Amino acid sequence: MAQNIRWSRWLLRSLLAIVLLALLGFGAFQIYVLKSIAPLNGHAQLIGLSAAVEIKRDASDVTHIHAQNPIDAWRAIGYVHAQERGWQLAFNRQVMHGELSEWLGEPSLETDKLMRTLGIIKAAQAQFDKLPLNTQKALEAYAQGVQSGYASAQWRAPEFLILGINPSKDMKPWTAVDSVGWALMMALDLGGNWGNEFARLMALQTLSTDELWTLLPPYPGEARGTKVDIAAFYQNLGVYAKPSTPQATAMANQQLLASSTLDIGVLEDKGSNNWVLPGNNTKSGLPLLANDPHLGLSAPAVWYFAGLHAPAGKLPDGQTHDELNVVGATLPGLPFVVLGRTQKAAWGFTNTGPDVQDLFLEALEGKDSYRTPSGQQNFETRNEVIKVKGKGDVAIQVRSTRHGPVISDVQPAYAQFLNKDKYAIAIRWSALDPDNQTIVAGMEANFAISVADLRQAFSKNHSPMQNVVMADANGHVLFKAAGKVPVRASSNDLNGMVPAPGWLAQYDWQSWIPYDQTPEVSQSDIEKRGWHATANQKILPPGYAQFLTNDWTGPERFNRIAQLLSSGTKLDANTMKSIQADVHSLAADRLLPYLQTLTSQHAKASEALPLLKSFKGDMSRDSAGALIYAVWIDEVTRAILVPKLGETRFKALFGKRSFRPAVEGILATQDQSWCGVAGCQALMNKALDTALDKIVTMQGDKVSAWNWGRAHPALSSHRPFGNVKVLAGFFDVVGPSGGDGFTVNVGQYWTNSATLPFATRHAASMRAVYDLANLDESGFIYQTGQSGHPFSSRYQDMKDEWGQVKYRPLRMTTSGATQVLQLTP
């Protein structure tokens, strides 16, 4: 008995000790959280200010910076970005400098090699040196603000703690050049057709030219982008590596599929929506403008909403300046509002997607030189050393040609098929040119008070080219494609579709399309139609003389927007919001007849087939039919393409490419050369059986419980902890989502993903609706929250509103501010 009592007491004391330790641990964690989250109230000092600055957060959690001059406002937004998005800024800096391996080790080495080879920071420095002095000073003030924010005694992001990074020792300062570099990184994400050229080159190793055009058909109604028999062209040049041993092939295949840079330069399904309505088509009699840019979802989000306010007056150096009064989406890393409105004007972007990246086959002439139209020329070279955490330094030699950097040296994907004894592949990319002044365009747009001001500001936009819709409170509206696009020679018979022989002058760029000759739609033409919209579709008017690209995004989203805007009744802001919420897929509509023909002996077919055959193309979250359709068409795509491409090429090319136009064309012609001797109907039926098996694995046997939303959550992934299973739950933001890659409310998924293959990974990174009759009734939302701290209540507090397509007011005033922080010199 006494022994039992002693045992019980020992057990009780042990339990109490465990509880006490847990409480102490929880308390320590709470103290850490309190100390690591940036203070939003009170007073702080900011070195370099010429006068006090007030930072107010309004009821929508938009951060408004009230300064006496723009320089102080830009310095203060740098401070705020560092406090709120410190890890995001630091991580992005490492990426563009090619220094990520210093923190993450070997897994990021391939990305570092590519960034060093592209020379992002080298190009940024050259561009910064050519910027106007006032722009340089603005970027320098922003960088100083960032550094002051980092130095804040209370600020510490948990990512640094987990990775064992000491910010004061291991983190290099943010500089003015880094802001230019970050603009280049956005251009890299949205620019050109580099990935499409690579895809065609890879596919042509096993496909004929006709088969390639079946796999990657031209835009609806368009001719092939080139009349050249490009398969024969490459075979005659000896571009492809000779077959190697099975072991070497297996290793090359493994390298190809493991490549972390394979999807850079892929534009398919990367898009956005915007539209503008003139006053003659609105209930108020003044314009409406809507914009929802589609980007990869991330946590924290790519955007940070802020207002910048400063009265007209003089800068500390005596120069005069106009009033700064702008609110909208900023990009941490840049000091201005990228998308938003001033007191009297608003604008919105979609990606034009012109062909501003060309790959060139450089014929090798010995070890150190290559062939040019004027003879042999030496490669330009520079040496780069990459520090790798836990490993020794890695030295690489970067080679460049007259076209640009040689990317085949650092992308393992090229090693699988390129004859590297004869050829290297270099890239010519407009954004790297030293005359790129995109930063200036963004700064000047923030002072615009009219459509005319905006058009002038965006004349300086270089890369990436954007479809800009504009409106002002005086009733003016305009569409303009703003950015630099190369003019190619009339003898260029490849038209940027595939890598071109670098030794032939006919493939060199000639000049740039003048700004006045890029596509534009005037007020009178917009008024005649009642609206103007872009959704990355072909934007060229009939008879347009210049070449922009052959790689337009399909017209499904644009056509759906056109349907909804052409109601015949005058529209209001609520109509704009309902259109942004629309999840009807015109691509699904085209496949509905095939769904009626399907048969199956699967155990779940008697329940699933009626759901599939009653599906009407609405990709709603609660729809079982949408789920069955999405998994079925994915299986159809695999069944058609894998036998032609082979497993490795298919996996390398699929995922971020849907190949939907190819599949639709093959099914329409019932092409047995692709579907197999049993025919396309048998293939479609078998694909349904496979799809039902997959759905049972994903969502269980109860068909009545199946729905698209469970398979299709919006996944805003943290970098890098979204890839770490035990941490992803704390750092990723996951919320409900509808739509697919073809709906206005887009929800693109990557079915090559081993986990969550149907999760939305690319969607509306933010939504905004601007009412020019009352700009303070404008609205916005995005998918995470303003704070970049995963333990802040503001890290994901917009998630549900975004999923429900609700909006927060986007106002210029800050009455009823929730927090106020005073910054003093």
Tab-separated table of N, CA and C in Angstrom, residues 354-358 360 428 430 433 483-492 495-496 505-515 517-518 544-549:
chain	number	residue	atom	x	y	z
A	354	PRO	N	3.985	38.926	-74.932
A	354	PRO	CA	4.656	38.956	-76.239
A	354	PRO	C	5.904	38.084	-76.216
A	355	ASP	N	6.389	37.771	-77.395
A	355	ASP	CA	7.586	36.949	-77.505
A	355	ASP	C	8.807	37.850	-77.371
A	356	VAL	N	9.316	37.971	-76.152
A	356	VAL	CA	10.487	38.807	-75.889
A	356	VAL	C	11.665	37.971	-75.409
A	357	GLN	N	11.561	36.655	-75.599
A	357	GLN	CA	12.658	35.754	-75.278
A	357	GLN	C	12.864	34.831	-76.477
A	358	ASP	N	14.053	34.825	-77.026
A	358	ASP	CA	14.385	33.891	-78.099
A	358	ASP	C	15.581	33.052	-77.667
A	360	PHE	N	18.712	30.703	-78.879
A	360	PHE	CA	19.583	30.599	-80.053
A	360	PHE	C	20.516	29.399	-79.909
A	428	ARG	N	18.239	35.389	-75.673
A	428	ARG	CA	18.106	36.841	-75.865
A	428	ARG	C	16.806	37.238	-75.198
A	430	SER	N	14.642	40.578	-73.670
A	430	SER	CA	14.567	42.038	-73.687
A	430	SER	C	14.753	42.661	-72.311
A	433	ASP	N	18.098	44.197	-71.016
A	433	ASP	CA	18.738	45.333	-71.674
A	433	ASP	C	18.892	46.514	-70.714
A	483	GLY	N	4.899	48.289	-73.309
A	483	GLY	CA	6.118	47.524	-73.113
A	483	GLY	C	6.891	47.403	-74.413
A	484	LYS	N	8.128	46.904	-74.306
A	484	LYS	CA	9.010	46.764	-75.456
A	484	LYS	C	8.868	45.371	-76.074
A	485	VAL	N	8.693	45.346	-77.405
A	485	VAL	CA	8.611	44.094	-78.160
A	485	VAL	C	9.562	44.205	-79.344
A	486	PRO	N	10.389	43.188	-79.585
A	486	PRO	CA	11.348	43.293	-80.686
A	486	PRO	C	10.682	43.184	-82.055
A	487	VAL	N	11.278	43.862	-83.024
A	487	VAL	CA	10.907	43.694	-84.426
A	487	VAL	C	11.850	42.650	-85.023
A	488	ARG	N	11.276	41.619	-85.623
A	488	ARG	CA	12.061	40.576	-86.259
A	488	ARG	C	12.096	40.787	-87.766
A	489	ALA	N	13.132	40.305	-88.397
A	489	ALA	CA	13.302	40.479	-89.841
A	489	ALA	C	12.226	39.713	-90.601
A	490	SER	N	11.850	40.218	-91.767
A	490	SER	CA	10.860	39.522	-92.588
A	490	SER	C	11.362	38.156	-93.034
A	491	SER	N	12.667	37.961	-93.060
A	491	SER	CA	13.254	36.673	-93.449
A	491	SER	C	13.321	35.681	-92.299
A	492	ASN	N	12.888	36.089	-91.105
A	492	ASN	CA	12.883	35.197	-89.943
A	492	ASN	C	11.708	34.233	-90.087
A	495	ASN	N	10.040	32.687	-86.581
A	495	ASN	CA	9.130	33.546	-85.809
A	495	ASN	C	9.162	33.282	-84.306
A	496	GLY	N	10.327	32.946	-83.781
A	496	GLY	CA	10.442	32.769	-82.342
A	496	GLY	C	9.761	31.533	-81.803
A	505	ALA	N	22.191	35.777	-89.547
A	505	ALA	CA	21.753	37.126	-89.187
A	505	ALA	C	20.257	37.323	-89.347
A	506	GLN	N	19.595	36.489	-90.154
A	506	GLN	CA	18.165	36.660	-90.391
A	506	GLN	C	17.333	36.477	-89.121
A	507	TYR	N	17.917	35.830	-88.108
A	507	TYR	CA	17.175	35.582	-86.869
A	507	TYR	C	17.466	36.609	-85.780
A	508	ASP	N	18.335	37.557	-86.054
A	508	ASP	CA	18.636	38.598	-85.069
A	508	ASP	C	17.489	39.604	-84.986
A	509	TRP	N	17.301	40.178	-83.801
A	509	TRP	CA	16.312	41.239	-83.642
A	509	TRP	C	16.805	42.495	-84.356
A	510	GLN	N	15.820	43.262	-84.904
A	510	GLN	CA	16.161	44.435	-85.704
A	510	GLN	C	16.008	45.742	-84.933
A	511	SER	N	14.915	45.886	-84.186
A	511	SER	CA	14.627	47.132	-83.476
A	511	SER	C	13.476	46.843	-82.510
A	512	TRP	N	12.792	47.921	-82.049
A	512	TRP	CA	11.660	47.773	-81.149
A	512	TRP	C	10.409	48.383	-81.782
A	513	ILE	N	9.249	47.807	-81.471
A	513	ILE	CA	7.993	48.404	-81.912
A	513	ILE	C	7.804	49.716	-81.154
A	514	PRO	N	7.605	50.833	-81.843
A	514	PRO	CA	7.403	52.110	-81.137
A	514	PRO	C	6.148	52.066	-80.262
A	515	TYR	N	6.176	52.841	-79.182
A	515	TYR	CA	5.051	52.856	-78.235
A	515	TYR	C	3.739	53.217	-78.920
A	517	GLN	N	2.812	52.468	-81.712
A	517	GLN	CA	2.355	51.401	-82.596
A	517	GLN	C	1.991	50.122	-81.861
A	518	THR	N	2.104	50.116	-80.536
A	518	THR	CA	1.616	48.935	-79.810
A	518	THR	C	0.092	49.011	-79.747
A	544	TYR	N	-3.371	44.316	-88.091
A	544	TYR	CA	-2.247	44.870	-87.319
A	544	TYR	C	-0.931	44.417	-87.956
A	545	ALA	N	-0.030	45.363	-88.163
A	545	ALA	CA	1.150	45.108	-88.990
A	545	ALA	C	2.307	44.452	-88.242
A	546	GLN	N	2.376	44.604	-86.920
A	546	GLN	CA	3.544	44.150	-86.176
A	546	GLN	C	3.329	42.729	-85.637
A	547	PHE	N	4.443	42.017	-85.459
A	547	PHE	CA	4.397	40.679	-84.857
A	547	PHE	C	4.633	40.799	-83.358
A	548	LEU	N	3.708	40.263	-82.566
A	548	LEU	CA	3.896	40.242	-81.121
A	548	LEU	C	4.261	38.846	-80.629
A	549	THR	N	3.487	37.842	-81.018
A	549	THR	CA	3.742	36.475	-80.584
A	549	THR	C	2.799	35.540	-81.313
